[in-house]
PDB file of C-alpha atoms in Angstrom:
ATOM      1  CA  UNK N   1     -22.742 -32.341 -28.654  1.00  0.00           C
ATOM      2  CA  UNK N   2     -22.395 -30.244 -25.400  1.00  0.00           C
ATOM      3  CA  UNK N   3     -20.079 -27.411 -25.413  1.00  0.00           C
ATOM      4  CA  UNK N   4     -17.308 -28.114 -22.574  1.00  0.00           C
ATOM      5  CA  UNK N   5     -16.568 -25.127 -20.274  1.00  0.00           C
ATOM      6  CA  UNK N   6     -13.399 -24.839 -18.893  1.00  0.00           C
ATOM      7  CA  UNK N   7     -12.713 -23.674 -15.348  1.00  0.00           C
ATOM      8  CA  UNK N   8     -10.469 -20.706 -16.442  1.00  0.00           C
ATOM      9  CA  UNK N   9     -13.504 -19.599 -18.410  1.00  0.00           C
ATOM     10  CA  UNK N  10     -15.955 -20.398 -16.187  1.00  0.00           C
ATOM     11  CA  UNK N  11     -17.412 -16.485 -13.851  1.00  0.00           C
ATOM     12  CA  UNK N  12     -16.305 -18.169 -10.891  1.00  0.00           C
ATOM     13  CA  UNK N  13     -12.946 -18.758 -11.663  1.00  0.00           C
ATOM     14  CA  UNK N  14     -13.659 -14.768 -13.591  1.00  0.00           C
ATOM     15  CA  UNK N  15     -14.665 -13.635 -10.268  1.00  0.00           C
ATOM     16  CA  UNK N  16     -11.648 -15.369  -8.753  1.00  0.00           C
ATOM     17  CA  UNK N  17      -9.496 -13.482 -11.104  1.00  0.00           C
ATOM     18  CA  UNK N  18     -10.559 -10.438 -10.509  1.00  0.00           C
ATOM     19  CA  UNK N  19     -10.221 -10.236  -6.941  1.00  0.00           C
ATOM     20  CA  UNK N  20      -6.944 -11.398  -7.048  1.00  0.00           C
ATOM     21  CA  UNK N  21      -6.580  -8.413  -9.370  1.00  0.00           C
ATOM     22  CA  UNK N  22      -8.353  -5.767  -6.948  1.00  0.00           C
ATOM     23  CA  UNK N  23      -5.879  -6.962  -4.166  1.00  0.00           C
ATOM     24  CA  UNK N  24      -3.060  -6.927  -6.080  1.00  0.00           C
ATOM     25  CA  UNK N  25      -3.889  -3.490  -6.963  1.00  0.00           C
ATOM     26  CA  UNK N  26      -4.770  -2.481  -3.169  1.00  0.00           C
ATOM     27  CA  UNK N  27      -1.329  -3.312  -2.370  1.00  0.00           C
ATOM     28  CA  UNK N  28       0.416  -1.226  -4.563  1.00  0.00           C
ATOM     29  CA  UNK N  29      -1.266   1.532  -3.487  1.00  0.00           C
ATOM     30  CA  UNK N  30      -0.743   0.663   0.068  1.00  0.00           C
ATOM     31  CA  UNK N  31       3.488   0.399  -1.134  1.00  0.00           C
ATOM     32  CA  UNK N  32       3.326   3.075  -3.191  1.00  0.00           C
ATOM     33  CA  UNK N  33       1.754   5.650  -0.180  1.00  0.00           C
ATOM     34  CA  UNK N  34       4.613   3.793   2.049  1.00  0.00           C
ATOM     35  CA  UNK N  35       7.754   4.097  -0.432  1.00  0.00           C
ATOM     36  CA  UNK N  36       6.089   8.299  -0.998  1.00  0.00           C
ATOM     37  CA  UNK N  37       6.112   8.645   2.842  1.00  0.00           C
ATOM     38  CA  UNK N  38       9.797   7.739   3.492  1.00  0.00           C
ATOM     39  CA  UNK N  39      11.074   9.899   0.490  1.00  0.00           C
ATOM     40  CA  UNK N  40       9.212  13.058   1.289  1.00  0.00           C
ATOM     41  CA  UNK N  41      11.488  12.423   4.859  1.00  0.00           C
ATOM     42  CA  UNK N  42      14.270  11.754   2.907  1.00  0.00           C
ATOM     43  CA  UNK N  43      13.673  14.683   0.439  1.00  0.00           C
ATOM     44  CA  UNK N  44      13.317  17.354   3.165  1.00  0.00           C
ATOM     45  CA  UNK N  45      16.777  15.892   4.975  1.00  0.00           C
ATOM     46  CA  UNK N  46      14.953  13.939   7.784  1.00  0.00           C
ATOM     47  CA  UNK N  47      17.020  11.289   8.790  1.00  0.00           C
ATOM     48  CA  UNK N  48      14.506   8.253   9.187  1.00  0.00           C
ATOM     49  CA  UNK N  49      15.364   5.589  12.013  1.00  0.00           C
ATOM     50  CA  UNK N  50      15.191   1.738  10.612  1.00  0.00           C
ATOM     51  CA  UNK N  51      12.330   1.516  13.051  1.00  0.00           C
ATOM     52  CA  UNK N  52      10.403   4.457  11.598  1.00  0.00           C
ATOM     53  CA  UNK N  53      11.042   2.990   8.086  1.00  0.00           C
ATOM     54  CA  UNK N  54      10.262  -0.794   9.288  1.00  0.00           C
ATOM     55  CA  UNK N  55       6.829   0.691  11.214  1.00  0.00           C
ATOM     56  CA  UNK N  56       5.493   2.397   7.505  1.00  0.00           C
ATOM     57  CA  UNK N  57       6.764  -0.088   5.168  1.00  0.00           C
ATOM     58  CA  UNK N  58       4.704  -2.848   7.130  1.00  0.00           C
ATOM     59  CA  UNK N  59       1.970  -0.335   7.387  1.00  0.00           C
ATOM     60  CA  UNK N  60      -1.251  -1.939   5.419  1.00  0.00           C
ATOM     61  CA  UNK N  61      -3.866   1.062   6.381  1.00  0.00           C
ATOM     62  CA  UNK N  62      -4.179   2.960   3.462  1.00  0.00           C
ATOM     63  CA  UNK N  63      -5.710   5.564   5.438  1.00  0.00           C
ATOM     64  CA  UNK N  64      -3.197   5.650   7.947  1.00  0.00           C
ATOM     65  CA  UNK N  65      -0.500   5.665   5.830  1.00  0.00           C
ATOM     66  CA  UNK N  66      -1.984   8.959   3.745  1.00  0.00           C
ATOM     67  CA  UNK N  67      -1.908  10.400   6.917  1.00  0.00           C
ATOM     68  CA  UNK N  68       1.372  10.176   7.675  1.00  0.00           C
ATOM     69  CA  UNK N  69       2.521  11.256   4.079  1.00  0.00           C
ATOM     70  CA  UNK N  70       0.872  14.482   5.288  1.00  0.00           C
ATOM     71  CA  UNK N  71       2.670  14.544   7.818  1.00  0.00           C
ATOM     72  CA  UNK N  72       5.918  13.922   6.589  1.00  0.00           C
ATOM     73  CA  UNK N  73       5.358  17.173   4.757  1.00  0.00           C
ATOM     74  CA  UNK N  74       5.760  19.414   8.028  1.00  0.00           C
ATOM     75  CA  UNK N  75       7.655  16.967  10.135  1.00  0.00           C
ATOM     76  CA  UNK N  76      11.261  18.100  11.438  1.00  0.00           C
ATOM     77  CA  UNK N  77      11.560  14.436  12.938  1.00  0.00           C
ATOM     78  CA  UNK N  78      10.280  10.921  11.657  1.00  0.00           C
ATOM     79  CA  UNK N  79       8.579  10.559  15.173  1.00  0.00           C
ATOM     80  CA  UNK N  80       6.530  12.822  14.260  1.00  0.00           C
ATOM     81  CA  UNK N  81       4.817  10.582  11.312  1.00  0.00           C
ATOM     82  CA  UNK N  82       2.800   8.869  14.381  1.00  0.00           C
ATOM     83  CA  UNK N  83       2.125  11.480  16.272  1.00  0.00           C
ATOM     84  CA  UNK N  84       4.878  11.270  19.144  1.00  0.00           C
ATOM     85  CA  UNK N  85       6.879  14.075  19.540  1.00  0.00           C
TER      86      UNK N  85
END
């Protein structure tokens, strides 16, 4: 008798899983970095537009978006998360 393998066990559906896992994880980073962003502006009493909000929140550039949380750390406007003054 031959053993049956089921999909669900099967690496490729594994593999499958696992991605979905990685880019489940990649996106709540990329949240996370957004949600930290708009509180350090709120935190430090900057009043943050819905357009500055709307722009980070739909942010998916990890990269980009850790470089405007260090931004928000000095900024005296929201603006100044993208670099207009």
């Amino acid at each position: 008798m031959t053993a049956i393998n089921y999909f669900f066990r099967h690496e490729v559906a594994e593999k499958v899983r696992e991605e979905g896992r990685e880019e489940g994880r990649e996106e709540g980073r990329i949240a996370d970095r957004a949600e930290m962003t708009l509180n350090i502006l709120q935190w430090r009493g900057i009043e943050v537009p819905d357009s500055v909000r709307e722009r980070v929140r739909t942010c998916t550039d990890l990269d980009e978006l850790e470089l405007w949380a260090q931004r928000a750390v000095h900024a005296t406007d929201a603006a100044q998360l993208f670099g207009e003054e």
